[in-house]
Structures are given as C-alpha cells and as structure tokens.
Amino acid sequence: MGAPKQKWTSEEEEALRRGVLKHGAGKWRTIQKDPEFSPVLSSRSNIDLKDKWRNLSFSASGLGSRDKLRVPRPKAPSSSPSPSPQLLLLSAPNNVAEASPPEDCEKSPQDDKTPSPKFSMILEALDELKEPNGSEVATICNFIEIDKSYKLTDSYAKRALAPMKDPSLKKKDSAKSSKAAKGLGQLSPALDAAEAAAMKVADAEAKSHLANEHMMEVERIGKMAEETESLLELASELYERCSRGEALTILQVAHREF
DNA sequence: TTAGGGTTATCC
DNA sequence: GGATAACCCTAA
C-alpha cells in the first residue's frame, strides 16, 4: 500500500462515539456529514467510521479481534429480517450510559455482562427524560415507542400506558393500533402464528422487565427504610440528651450524623 | 449506503 | 510470529 495507515486520534474517536450516540450506529454517512462532527471526521469516510466502530466494539467487549468471532455469512436471504439500525444502537464502550456491541447482544442475550439493546433503549430514555427522581415505566415505554418508533405488545402497552394522561399520546397510540390492526388483518395464517409467537416472546420480555423494575424499587425502598431508621435513632438520642439537659449545637448534630 | 469478510501494515 | 488496527472489496 502506498499511503501509510492513518491512525485514529482521540478526537476522532470521541466524535465517532458522540455521532453514534446522536444518530445511532449504522448511520455512518449521517454522522460523517453532521456539521458537528464533519470537521473532525473530514478525513474519514463512512466506511472508516464503520470499521473503527467495529474495532472499538470488539475491543471493548473484551473479545479481542473480530476475526475470532467470524461466522459465515448466509448466502441466501435470511427469513428473519435484519435488526434495524436503532436496535443496534451502540454507545461508546467506555461511557456509562452506553451500550455494548450489537454482536454480543444478538449472539448472547443472556450474557449479563453486556446490556441488551432494550436495556440500552431504557438507559437512553432515562437519559433523555432527565427526570430527577427517575421516570415512570409508562413514560419510558412512551419514549421508546414514540421516539424510537417501536411498538409495544398490546397487553403490555395497555398496562404501561393506561396511566398516561396526555391525550395527544393516546391519540397517536390509538392511530398506531388501528394501523397495526389493519396490517394484521392482511397477514397469512403462517405470519399470524409467527406474529403470535413474537407477541408472546415480547410479552414475556416485558414481564421480565417489569419484575426487574419491581426489584429495583424494593431495593430503593429498603435503602430509604434504612436511612429513616438511622434518622429515628439520631432523633431519639437527641431527645434523650436534651431531656437530660445537655446543650447541643447544630454542628455537634451534624458531626454525629456525618 | 451499509454490513461483513478479506488483506495488509504496525506493534509487541 | 501473533494480535490488532486500518484499509479494501463485494454483496445486498
């Protein structure tokens, strides 16, 4: 090769990560053309972005080179549609709010070291919603469904979206539902069966997600109870000392607590 | 335009 | 010489 290899700078890597966070993995051209990143990535092609992201993903997953994971590409078109770019939305390997490489998610969803794409979407939703005390499940569901154009299973959507009061959201939802119903009506029996199976799987996943949410809530409440108990302890001690006629300053109280 | 596999350069 | 990163090629 004539030209020497052009090593990626940290600025370029950062721009790529931010670009993936902004547009999603797979939108290499969009990221490359984005005025926010184009100054940094001007010397890189969309292919370069894709290759670099692939390298980053594999190195971050701890699996080393992608060569080790190579699997033969099926020649015939697969019956199962390839995941949408959003489903493969990645986040930078060294960022907390970021997700793991898609390959891992797709190949080993049970691998608890790497969050699933759904988990990534939840993280993204929480990040976008920026609610100080966390977000309601329904709000997160709405974010994922509307912002990300995903459709939740009917049963889960009914449960999760019932408390939502925003009429515009309801309107959109019902419009979507009728659209979906229309589409379902045109499906063949085989597709119907596949759809029903997919719905069941999605429903199970939703239930698992709900269970996880509840566990987190239980943990949170447990912590609150602990804190309340220690506060109660402190209050009783203060009451006792005061009733004995001891003079306490705010500073002493603060030291006692912290 | 993108994904995925192949090839080559570089580093240790 | 092996591992990794950067680049290239091709199918869809």
PDB file of C-alpha atoms (C1' of nucleotides) in Angstrom:
ATOM      1  CA  MET A   1       0.000   0.000   0.000  1.00  0.00           C
ATOM      2  CA  GLY A   2       1.231   3.416  -0.869  1.00  0.00           C
ATOM      3  CA  ALA A   3      -0.186   5.677   1.820  1.00  0.00           C
ATOM      4  CA  PRO A   4       0.756   4.953   5.431  1.00  0.00           C
ATOM      5  CA  LYS A   5      -2.019   3.941   7.801  1.00  0.00           C
ATOM      6  CA  GLN A   6      -3.859   6.858   9.261  1.00  0.00           C
ATOM      7  CA  LYS A   7      -4.230   6.198  12.968  1.00  0.00           C
ATOM      8  CA  TRP A   8      -7.404   7.431  14.629  1.00  0.00           C
ATOM      9  CA  THR A   9      -6.894  10.307  17.048  1.00  0.00           C
ATOM     10  CA  SER A  10      -8.755  10.510  20.351  1.00  0.00           C
ATOM     11  CA  GLU A  11     -10.686  13.498  18.975  1.00  0.00           C
ATOM     12  CA  GLU A  12     -11.842  11.433  16.030  1.00  0.00           C
ATOM     13  CA  GLU A  13     -12.819   8.558  18.286  1.00  0.00           C
ATOM     14  CA  GLU A  14     -14.739  10.912  20.542  1.00  0.00           C
ATOM     15  CA  ALA A  15     -16.522  12.454  17.570  1.00  0.00           C
ATOM     16  CA  LEU A  16     -17.440   8.991  16.341  1.00  0.00           C
ATOM     17  CA  ARG A  17     -18.825   7.995  19.726  1.00  0.00           C
ATOM     18  CA  ARG A  18     -20.833  11.164  20.006  1.00  0.00           C
ATOM     19  CA  GLY A  19     -22.042  10.685  16.473  1.00  0.00           C
ATOM     20  CA  VAL A  20     -23.213   7.169  17.239  1.00  0.00           C
ATOM     21  CA  LEU A  21     -24.978   8.410  20.358  1.00  0.00           C
ATOM     22  CA  LYS A  22     -26.651  11.146  18.363  1.00  0.00           C
ATOM     23  CA  HIS A  23     -27.612   9.320  15.173  1.00  0.00           C
ATOM     24  CA  GLY A  24     -27.227   5.675  16.119  1.00  0.00           C
ATOM     25  CA  ALA A  25     -24.838   3.017  14.897  1.00  0.00           C
ATOM     26  CA  GLY A  26     -25.222   2.339  11.216  1.00  0.00           C
ATOM     27  CA  LYS A  27     -25.830   5.951  10.242  1.00  0.00           C
ATOM     28  CA  TRP A  28     -22.215   6.382   9.256  1.00  0.00           C
ATOM     29  CA  ARG A  29     -22.896   8.727   6.363  1.00  0.00           C
ATOM     30  CA  THR A  30     -25.145  10.900   8.524  1.00  0.00           C
ATOM     31  CA  ILE A  31     -22.533  11.064  11.256  1.00  0.00           C
ATOM     32  CA  GLN A  32     -19.814  11.849   8.760  1.00  0.00           C
ATOM     33  CA  LYS A  33     -21.878  14.669   7.219  1.00  0.00           C
ATOM     34  CA  ASP A  34     -23.066  16.052  10.544  1.00  0.00           C
ATOM     35  CA  PRO A  35     -21.632  19.584  10.858  1.00  0.00           C
ATOM     36  CA  GLU A  36     -20.918  18.832  14.491  1.00  0.00           C
ATOM     37  CA  PHE A  37     -18.537  16.030  13.605  1.00  0.00           C
ATOM     38  CA  SER A  38     -17.564  16.657   9.992  1.00  0.00           C
ATOM     39  CA  PRO A  39     -14.653  18.991  10.874  1.00  0.00           C
ATOM     40  CA  VAL A  40     -13.074  16.221  12.932  1.00  0.00           C
ATOM     41  CA  LEU A  41     -14.119  13.367  10.664  1.00  0.00           C
ATOM     42  CA  SER A  42     -13.488  15.146   7.364  1.00  0.00           C
ATOM     43  CA  SER A  43     -10.572  12.855   6.554  1.00  0.00           C
ATOM     44  CA  ARG A  44     -12.639   9.742   7.273  1.00  0.00           C
ATOM     45  CA  SER A  45     -15.137   8.020   5.054  1.00  0.00           C
ATOM     46  CA  ASN A  46     -18.357   6.459   6.262  1.00  0.00           C
ATOM     47  CA  ILE A  47     -16.641   3.098   5.750  1.00  0.00           C
ATOM     48  CA  ASP A  48     -13.817   4.234   8.006  1.00  0.00           C
ATOM     49  CA  LEU A  49     -16.361   5.155  10.661  1.00  0.00           C
ATOM     50  CA  LYS A  50     -17.988   1.758  10.399  1.00  0.00           C
ATOM     51  CA  ASP A  51     -14.639  -0.061  10.589  1.00  0.00           C
ATOM     52  CA  LYS A  52     -13.435   1.997  13.520  1.00  0.00           C
ATOM     53  CA  TRP A  53     -16.690   1.442  15.397  1.00  0.00           C
ATOM     54  CA  ARG A  54     -16.347  -2.245  14.738  1.00  0.00           C
ATOM     55  CA  ASN A  55     -12.856  -2.212  16.183  1.00  0.00           C
ATOM     56  CA  LEU A  56     -13.988  -0.206  19.192  1.00  0.00           C
ATOM     57  CA  SER A  57     -16.891  -2.526  19.796  1.00  0.00           C
ATOM     58  CA  PHE A  58     -14.833  -5.658  19.665  1.00  0.00           C
ATOM     59  CA  SER A  59     -12.020  -4.342  21.788  1.00  0.00           C
ATOM     60  CA  ALA A  60     -14.495  -3.033  24.359  1.00  0.00           C
ATOM     61  CA  SER A  61     -16.301  -6.355  24.548  1.00  0.00           C
ATOM     62  CA  GLY A  62     -13.072  -7.990  25.648  1.00  0.00           C
ATOM     63  CA  LEU A  63     -13.297 -10.452  22.796  1.00  0.00           C
ATOM     64  CA  GLY A  64     -10.260  -9.156  21.004  1.00  0.00           C
ATOM     65  CA  SER A  65     -10.148  -9.154  17.262  1.00  0.00           C
ATOM     66  CA  ARG A  66     -13.323  -9.656  15.281  1.00  0.00           C
ATOM     67  CA  ASP A  67     -11.522 -12.430  13.426  1.00  0.00           C
ATOM     68  CA  LYS A  68     -12.158 -14.707  16.363  1.00  0.00           C
ATOM     69  CA  LEU A  69     -15.890 -14.309  16.061  1.00  0.00           C
ATOM     70  CA  ARG A  70     -16.236 -14.567  12.349  1.00  0.00           C
ATOM     71  CA  VAL A  71     -19.203 -16.562  11.260  1.00  0.00           C
ATOM     72  CA  PRO A  72     -20.002 -17.440   7.664  1.00  0.00           C
ATOM     73  CA  ARG A  73     -22.450 -15.023   6.132  1.00  0.00           C
ATOM     74  CA  PRO A  74     -25.541 -16.827   4.837  1.00  0.00           C
ATOM     75  CA  LYS A  75     -25.676 -16.603   1.075  1.00  0.00           C
ATOM     76  CA  ALA A  76     -29.429 -16.944   0.817  1.00  0.00           C
ATOM     77  CA  PRO A  77     -31.514 -14.055   2.109  1.00  0.00           C
ATOM     78  CA  SER A  78     -32.475 -14.769   5.678  1.00  0.00           C
ATOM     79  CA  SER A  79     -36.126 -15.209   6.521  1.00  0.00           C
ATOM     80  CA  SER A  80     -35.694 -13.153   9.644  1.00  0.00           C
ATOM     81  CA  PRO A  81     -35.262  -9.504   8.905  1.00  0.00           C
ATOM     82  CA  SER A  82     -32.023  -7.917   9.983  1.00  0.00           C
ATOM     83  CA  PRO A  83     -32.298  -5.725  13.044  1.00  0.00           C
ATOM     84  CA  SER A  84     -32.998  -2.104  12.445  1.00  0.00           C
ATOM     85  CA  PRO A  85     -30.151   0.360  12.942  1.00  0.00           C
ATOM     86  CA  GLN A  86     -31.871   1.616  16.069  1.00  0.00           C
ATOM     87  CA  LEU A  87     -31.951  -1.836  17.512  1.00  0.00           C
ATOM     88  CA  LEU A  88     -28.233  -1.903  17.082  1.00  0.00           C
ATOM     89  CA  LEU A  89     -27.815   1.450  18.662  1.00  0.00           C
ATOM     90  CA  LEU A  90     -24.497   1.365  20.380  1.00  0.00           C
ATOM     91  CA  SER A  91     -22.853   3.542  22.794  1.00  0.00           C
ATOM     92  CA  ALA A  92     -19.253   4.179  23.364  1.00  0.00           C
ATOM     93  CA  PRO A  93     -17.508   1.354  25.127  1.00  0.00           C
ATOM     94  CA  ASN A  94     -16.148   3.473  27.941  1.00  0.00           C
ATOM     95  CA  ASN A  95     -19.225   5.505  28.652  1.00  0.00           C
ATOM     96  CA  VAL A  96     -21.572   4.527  31.443  1.00  0.00           C
ATOM     97  CA  ALA A  97     -24.719   5.384  29.533  1.00  0.00           C
ATOM     98  CA  GLU A  98     -23.585   3.463  26.579  1.00  0.00           C
ATOM     99  CA  ALA A  99     -24.438   0.014  25.486  1.00  0.00           C
ATOM    100  CA  SER A 100     -22.369  -2.912  24.415  1.00  0.00           C
ATOM    101  CA  PRO A 101     -21.666  -4.031  20.902  1.00  0.00           C
ATOM    102  CA  PRO A 102     -24.572  -5.353  18.906  1.00  0.00           C
ATOM    103  CA  GLU A 103     -22.861  -8.573  18.082  1.00  0.00           C
ATOM    104  CA  ASP A 104     -22.799  -9.503  21.740  1.00  0.00           C
ATOM    105  CA  CYS A 105     -26.377  -8.546  22.269  1.00  0.00           C
ATOM    106  CA  GLU A 106     -27.570 -10.514  19.330  1.00  0.00           C
ATOM    107  CA  LYS A 107     -25.488 -13.593  19.960  1.00  0.00           C
ATOM    108  CA  SER A 108     -25.754 -13.906  23.696  1.00  0.00           C
ATOM    109  CA  PRO A 109     -28.678 -12.004  25.102  1.00  0.00           C
ATOM    110  CA  GLN A 110     -28.308 -13.926  28.330  1.00  0.00           C
ATOM    111  CA  ASP A 111     -24.828 -12.581  28.832  1.00  0.00           C
ATOM    112  CA  ASP A 112     -25.321 -10.317  31.838  1.00  0.00           C
ATOM    113  CA  LYS A 113     -22.027  -8.549  31.264  1.00  0.00           C
ATOM    114  CA  THR A 114     -23.483  -6.812  28.239  1.00  0.00           C
ATOM    115  CA  PRO A 115     -26.796  -4.989  28.381  1.00  0.00           C
ATOM    116  CA  SER A 116     -29.338  -5.902  25.738  1.00  0.00           C
ATOM    117  CA  PRO A 117     -30.454  -3.397  23.112  1.00  0.00           C
ATOM    118  CA  LYS A 118     -33.696  -2.984  25.064  1.00  0.00           C
ATOM    119  CA  PHE A 119     -31.716  -2.117  28.156  1.00  0.00           C
ATOM    120  CA  SER A 120     -29.804   0.403  26.090  1.00  0.00           C
ATOM    121  CA  MET A 121     -33.064   1.924  24.965  1.00  0.00           C
ATOM    122  CA  ILE A 122     -34.239   2.186  28.556  1.00  0.00           C
ATOM    123  CA  LEU A 123     -30.979   3.840  29.538  1.00  0.00           C
ATOM    124  CA  GLU A 124     -31.295   6.189  26.628  1.00  0.00           C
ATOM    125  CA  ALA A 125     -34.862   7.010  27.565  1.00  0.00           C
ATOM    126  CA  LEU A 126     -33.885   7.735  31.171  1.00  0.00           C
ATOM    127  CA  ASP A 127     -31.044   9.881  29.926  1.00  0.00           C
ATOM    128  CA  GLU A 128     -33.280  11.839  27.570  1.00  0.00           C
ATOM    129  CA  LEU A 129     -36.152  12.241  30.017  1.00  0.00           C
ATOM    130  CA  LYS A 130     -33.809  13.579  32.688  1.00  0.00           C
ATOM    131  CA  GLU A 131     -36.358  13.282  35.447  1.00  0.00           C
ATOM    132  CA  PRO A 132     -34.668  13.899  38.809  1.00  0.00           C
ATOM    133  CA  ASN A 133     -36.374  11.013  40.592  1.00  0.00           C
ATOM    134  CA  GLY A 134     -36.302   8.603  37.719  1.00  0.00           C
ATOM    135  CA  SER A 135     -39.024   8.038  35.180  1.00  0.00           C
ATOM    136  CA  GLU A 136     -42.278   6.125  35.257  1.00  0.00           C
ATOM    137  CA  VAL A 137     -42.304   2.866  33.361  1.00  0.00           C
ATOM    138  CA  ALA A 138     -45.118   4.218  31.219  1.00  0.00           C
ATOM    139  CA  THR A 139     -43.117   7.324  30.398  1.00  0.00           C
ATOM    140  CA  ILE A 140     -40.140   5.231  29.393  1.00  0.00           C
ATOM    141  CA  CYS A 141     -42.369   2.995  27.298  1.00  0.00           C
ATOM    142  CA  ASN A 142     -43.850   6.010  25.600  1.00  0.00           C
ATOM    143  CA  PHE A 143     -40.422   7.421  24.912  1.00  0.00           C
ATOM    144  CA  ILE A 144     -39.261   4.176  23.370  1.00  0.00           C
ATOM    145  CA  GLU A 145     -42.436   3.674  21.396  1.00  0.00           C
ATOM    146  CA  ILE A 146     -42.838   7.195  20.055  1.00  0.00           C
ATOM    147  CA  ASP A 147     -39.317   8.495  19.881  1.00  0.00           C
ATOM    148  CA  LYS A 148     -37.871   5.215  18.682  1.00  0.00           C
ATOM    149  CA  SER A 149     -40.882   4.149  16.664  1.00  0.00           C
ATOM    150  CA  TYR A 150     -41.142   0.796  18.392  1.00  0.00           C
ATOM    151  CA  LYS A 151     -44.452  -0.889  19.020  1.00  0.00           C
ATOM    152  CA  LEU A 152     -45.075  -2.499  22.373  1.00  0.00           C
ATOM    153  CA  THR A 153     -47.186  -5.589  22.661  1.00  0.00           C
ATOM    154  CA  ASP A 154     -50.856  -4.774  23.170  1.00  0.00           C
ATOM    155  CA  SER A 155     -51.089  -6.321  26.619  1.00  0.00           C
ATOM    156  CA  TYR A 156     -48.019  -4.540  27.860  1.00  0.00           C
ATOM    157  CA  ALA A 157     -48.940  -1.279  26.216  1.00  0.00           C
ATOM    158  CA  LYS A 158     -52.366  -1.392  27.862  1.00  0.00           C
ATOM    159  CA  ARG A 159     -50.839  -1.905  31.281  1.00  0.00           C
ATOM    160  CA  ALA A 160     -47.989   0.521  30.910  1.00  0.00           C
ATOM    161  CA  LEU A 161     -49.736   3.295  29.055  1.00  0.00           C
ATOM    162  CA  ALA A 162     -53.046   3.262  30.891  1.00  0.00           C
ATOM    163  CA  PRO A 163     -51.974   5.885  33.470  1.00  0.00           C
ATOM    164  CA  MET A 164     -50.779   8.279  30.785  1.00  0.00           C
ATOM    165  CA  LYS A 165     -52.928  11.367  30.674  1.00  0.00           C
ATOM    166  CA  ASP A 166     -51.562  13.068  27.583  1.00  0.00           C
ATOM    167  CA  PRO A 167     -54.415  12.923  25.073  1.00  0.00           C
ATOM    168  CA  SER A 168     -52.120  13.549  22.145  1.00  0.00           C
ATOM    169  CA  LEU A 169     -50.119  10.491  23.042  1.00  0.00           C
ATOM    170  CA  LYS A 170     -53.265   8.453  23.382  1.00  0.00           C
ATOM    171  CA  LYS A 171     -54.412   9.668  20.000  1.00  0.00           C
ATOM    172  CA  LYS A 172     -51.133   8.685  18.396  1.00  0.00           C
ATOM    173  CA  ASP A 173     -51.252   5.343  20.127  1.00  0.00           C
ATOM    174  CA  SER A 174     -54.744   4.538  19.003  1.00  0.00           C
ATOM    175  CA  ALA A 175     -53.891   5.591  15.487  1.00  0.00           C
ATOM    176  CA  LYS A 176     -50.938   3.253  15.563  1.00  0.00           C
ATOM    177  CA  SER A 177     -53.037   0.465  16.976  1.00  0.00           C
ATOM    178  CA  SER A 178     -55.653   0.745  14.270  1.00  0.00           C
ATOM    179  CA  LYS A 179     -52.925   0.820  11.682  1.00  0.00           C
ATOM    180  CA  ALA A 180     -51.359  -2.258  13.182  1.00  0.00           C
ATOM    181  CA  ALA A 181     -54.730  -3.974  13.355  1.00  0.00           C
ATOM    182  CA  LYS A 182     -55.270  -3.184   9.700  1.00  0.00           C
ATOM    183  CA  GLY A 183     -51.920  -4.713   8.861  1.00  0.00           C
ATOM    184  CA  LEU A 184     -52.592  -7.778  10.977  1.00  0.00           C
ATOM    185  CA  GLY A 185     -55.779  -8.394   9.110  1.00  0.00           C
ATOM    186  CA  GLN A 186     -53.846  -8.855   5.913  1.00  0.00           C
ATOM    187  CA  LEU A 187     -51.412 -11.398   7.312  1.00  0.00           C
ATOM    188  CA  SER A 188     -51.422 -15.002   6.199  1.00  0.00           C
ATOM    189  CA  PRO A 189     -52.070 -17.745   8.816  1.00  0.00           C
ATOM    190  CA  ALA A 190     -48.331 -18.565   8.940  1.00  0.00           C
ATOM    191  CA  LEU A 191     -47.481 -14.957   9.556  1.00  0.00           C
ATOM    192  CA  ASP A 192     -50.253 -14.818  12.105  1.00  0.00           C
ATOM    193  CA  ALA A 193     -48.686 -17.684  14.005  1.00  0.00           C
ATOM    194  CA  ALA A 194     -45.274 -16.059  13.807  1.00  0.00           C
ATOM    195  CA  GLU A 195     -46.756 -12.800  14.966  1.00  0.00           C
ATOM    196  CA  ALA A 196     -48.484 -14.505  17.871  1.00  0.00           C
ATOM    197  CA  ALA A 197     -45.243 -16.214  18.871  1.00  0.00           C
ATOM    198  CA  ALA A 198     -43.346 -12.952  18.629  1.00  0.00           C
ATOM    199  CA  MET A 199     -46.004 -11.250  20.733  1.00  0.00           C
ATOM    200  CA  LYS A 200     -45.677 -13.919  23.395  1.00  0.00           C
ATOM    201  CA  VAL A 201     -41.898 -13.566  23.471  1.00  0.00           C
ATOM    202  CA  ALA A 202     -42.173  -9.787  23.645  1.00  0.00           C
ATOM    203  CA  ASP A 203     -44.764 -10.072  26.385  1.00  0.00           C
ATOM    204  CA  ALA A 204     -42.510 -12.371  28.381  1.00  0.00           C
ATOM    205  CA  GLU A 205     -39.671  -9.941  27.963  1.00  0.00           C
ATOM    206  CA  ALA A 206     -41.881  -7.100  29.105  1.00  0.00           C
ATOM    207  CA  LYS A 207     -42.890  -9.077  32.178  1.00  0.00           C
ATOM    208  CA  SER A 208     -39.255  -9.813  32.935  1.00  0.00           C
ATOM    209  CA  HIS A 209     -38.512  -6.122  32.597  1.00  0.00           C
ATOM    210  CA  LEU A 210     -41.365  -5.275  34.962  1.00  0.00           C
ATOM    211  CA  ALA A 211     -40.083  -7.777  37.504  1.00  0.00           C
ATOM    212  CA  ASN A 212     -36.677  -6.166  37.278  1.00  0.00           C
ATOM    213  CA  GLU A 213     -38.222  -2.739  37.819  1.00  0.00           C
ATOM    214  CA  HIS A 214     -40.034  -4.003  40.889  1.00  0.00           C
ATOM    215  CA  MET A 215     -36.870  -5.485  42.323  1.00  0.00           C
ATOM    216  CA  MET A 216     -35.091  -2.170  41.893  1.00  0.00           C
ATOM    217  CA  GLU A 217     -38.000  -0.430  43.587  1.00  0.00           C
ATOM    218  CA  VAL A 218     -37.841  -2.854  46.516  1.00  0.00           C
ATOM    219  CA  GLU A 219     -34.138  -2.161  46.855  1.00  0.00           C
ATOM    220  CA  ARG A 220     -34.743   1.569  46.794  1.00  0.00           C
ATOM    221  CA  ILE A 221     -37.430   1.369  49.429  1.00  0.00           C
ATOM    222  CA  GLY A 222     -35.169  -0.798  51.570  1.00  0.00           C
ATOM    223  CA  LYS A 223     -32.479   1.844  51.444  1.00  0.00           C
ATOM    224  CA  MET A 224     -34.981   4.537  52.344  1.00  0.00           C
ATOM    225  CA  ALA A 225     -36.124   2.459  55.311  1.00  0.00           C
ATOM    226  CA  GLU A 226     -32.541   2.099  56.477  1.00  0.00           C
ATOM    227  CA  GLU A 227     -31.988   5.819  56.263  1.00  0.00           C
ATOM    228  CA  THR A 228     -35.238   6.540  58.086  1.00  0.00           C
ATOM    229  CA  GLU A 229     -34.270   4.129  60.823  1.00  0.00           C
ATOM    230  CA  SER A 230     -30.931   5.815  61.400  1.00  0.00           C
ATOM    231  CA  LEU A 231     -32.633   9.203  61.444  1.00  0.00           C
ATOM    232  CA  LEU A 232     -35.075   7.917  64.023  1.00  0.00           C
ATOM    233  CA  GLU A 233     -32.171   6.638  66.089  1.00  0.00           C
ATOM    234  CA  LEU A 234     -30.496  10.019  65.912  1.00  0.00           C
ATOM    235  CA  ALA A 235     -33.702  11.806  66.879  1.00  0.00           C
ATOM    236  CA  SER A 236     -34.244   9.583  69.907  1.00  0.00           C
ATOM    237  CA  GLU A 237     -30.656  10.092  71.035  1.00  0.00           C
ATOM    238  CA  LEU A 238     -31.020  13.851  70.663  1.00  0.00           C
ATOM    239  CA  TYR A 239     -34.268  13.766  72.572  1.00  0.00           C
ATOM    240  CA  GLU A 240     -32.671  11.811  75.392  1.00  0.00           C
ATOM    241  CA  ARG A 241     -29.671  14.103  75.649  1.00  0.00           C
ATOM    242  CA  CYS A 242     -31.821  17.201  75.526  1.00  0.00           C
ATOM    243  CA  SER A 243     -34.132  15.823  78.163  1.00  0.00           C
ATOM    244  CA  ARG A 244     -31.040  15.269  80.349  1.00  0.00           C
ATOM    245  CA  GLY A 245     -30.338  18.971  79.978  1.00  0.00           C
ATOM    246  CA  GLU A 246     -27.356  18.602  77.625  1.00  0.00           C
ATOM    247  CA  ALA A 247     -26.785  21.566  75.328  1.00  0.00           C
ATOM    248  CA  LEU A 248     -26.247  20.520  71.718  1.00  0.00           C
ATOM    249  CA  THR A 249     -25.216  22.728  68.834  1.00  0.00           C
ATOM    250  CA  ILE A 250     -26.192  22.157  65.241  1.00  0.00           C
ATOM    251  CA  LEU A 251     -22.517  21.487  64.490  1.00  0.00           C
ATOM    252  CA  GLN A 252     -22.423  18.651  67.013  1.00  0.00           C
ATOM    253  CA  VAL A 253     -25.504  17.140  65.490  1.00  0.00           C
ATOM    254  CA  ALA A 254     -24.016  17.380  62.029  1.00  0.00           C
ATOM    255  CA  HIS A 255     -20.802  15.692  63.216  1.00  0.00           C
ATOM    256  CA  ARG A 256     -22.774  12.979  64.879  1.00  0.00           C
ATOM    257  CA  GLU A 257     -24.632  12.273  61.645  1.00  0.00           C
ATOM    258  CA  PHE A 258     -21.808  12.593  59.131  1.00  0.00           C
TER     259      PHE A 258
ATOM    260  C1'  DT B   1     -25.110   3.226   1.767  1.00  0.00           C
ATOM    261  C1'  DT B   2     -24.093  -0.366   4.780  1.00  0.00           C
ATOM    262  C1'  DA B   3     -22.504  -4.884   6.641  1.00  0.00           C
ATOM    263  C1'  DG B   4     -19.326  -8.233   6.711  1.00  0.00           C
ATOM    264  C1'  DG B   5     -15.297 -10.667   5.189  1.00  0.00           C
ATOM    265  C1'  DG B   6     -10.561 -10.208   3.394  1.00  0.00           C
ATOM    266  C1'  DT B   7      -5.931  -8.094   3.199  1.00  0.00           C
ATOM    267  C1'  DT B   8      -2.114  -5.559   4.802  1.00  0.00           C
ATOM    268  C1'  DA B   9       0.562  -2.607   7.935  1.00  0.00           C
ATOM    269  C1'  DT B  10       2.117  -1.912  12.533  1.00  0.00           C
ATOM    270  C1'  DC B  11       3.232  -3.025  17.154  1.00  0.00           C
ATOM    271  C1'  DC B  12       4.787  -6.087  20.701  1.00  0.00           C
TER     272       DC B  12
ATOM    273  C1'  DG C   1       5.005 -14.632  14.648  1.00  0.00           C
ATOM    274  C1'  DG C   2       0.725 -13.312  16.723  1.00  0.00           C
ATOM    275  C1'  DA C   3      -2.545  -9.624  17.788  1.00  0.00           C
ATOM    276  C1'  DT C   4      -4.603  -5.603  16.469  1.00  0.00           C
ATOM    277  C1'  DA C   5      -5.876  -1.675  13.684  1.00  0.00           C
ATOM    278  C1'  DA C   6      -6.627   0.375   9.281  1.00  0.00           C
ATOM    279  C1'  DC C   7      -7.881  -0.209   4.731  1.00  0.00           C
ATOM    280  C1'  DC C   8     -10.141  -2.702   0.731  1.00  0.00           C
ATOM    281  C1'  DC C   9     -13.700  -5.370  -1.699  1.00  0.00           C
ATOM    282  C1'  DT C  10     -18.175  -7.121  -2.560  1.00  0.00           C
ATOM    283  C1'  DA C  11     -22.972  -8.334  -1.878  1.00  0.00           C
ATOM    284  C1'  DA C  12     -27.335  -6.624  -0.726  1.00  0.00           C
TER     285       DA C  12
END
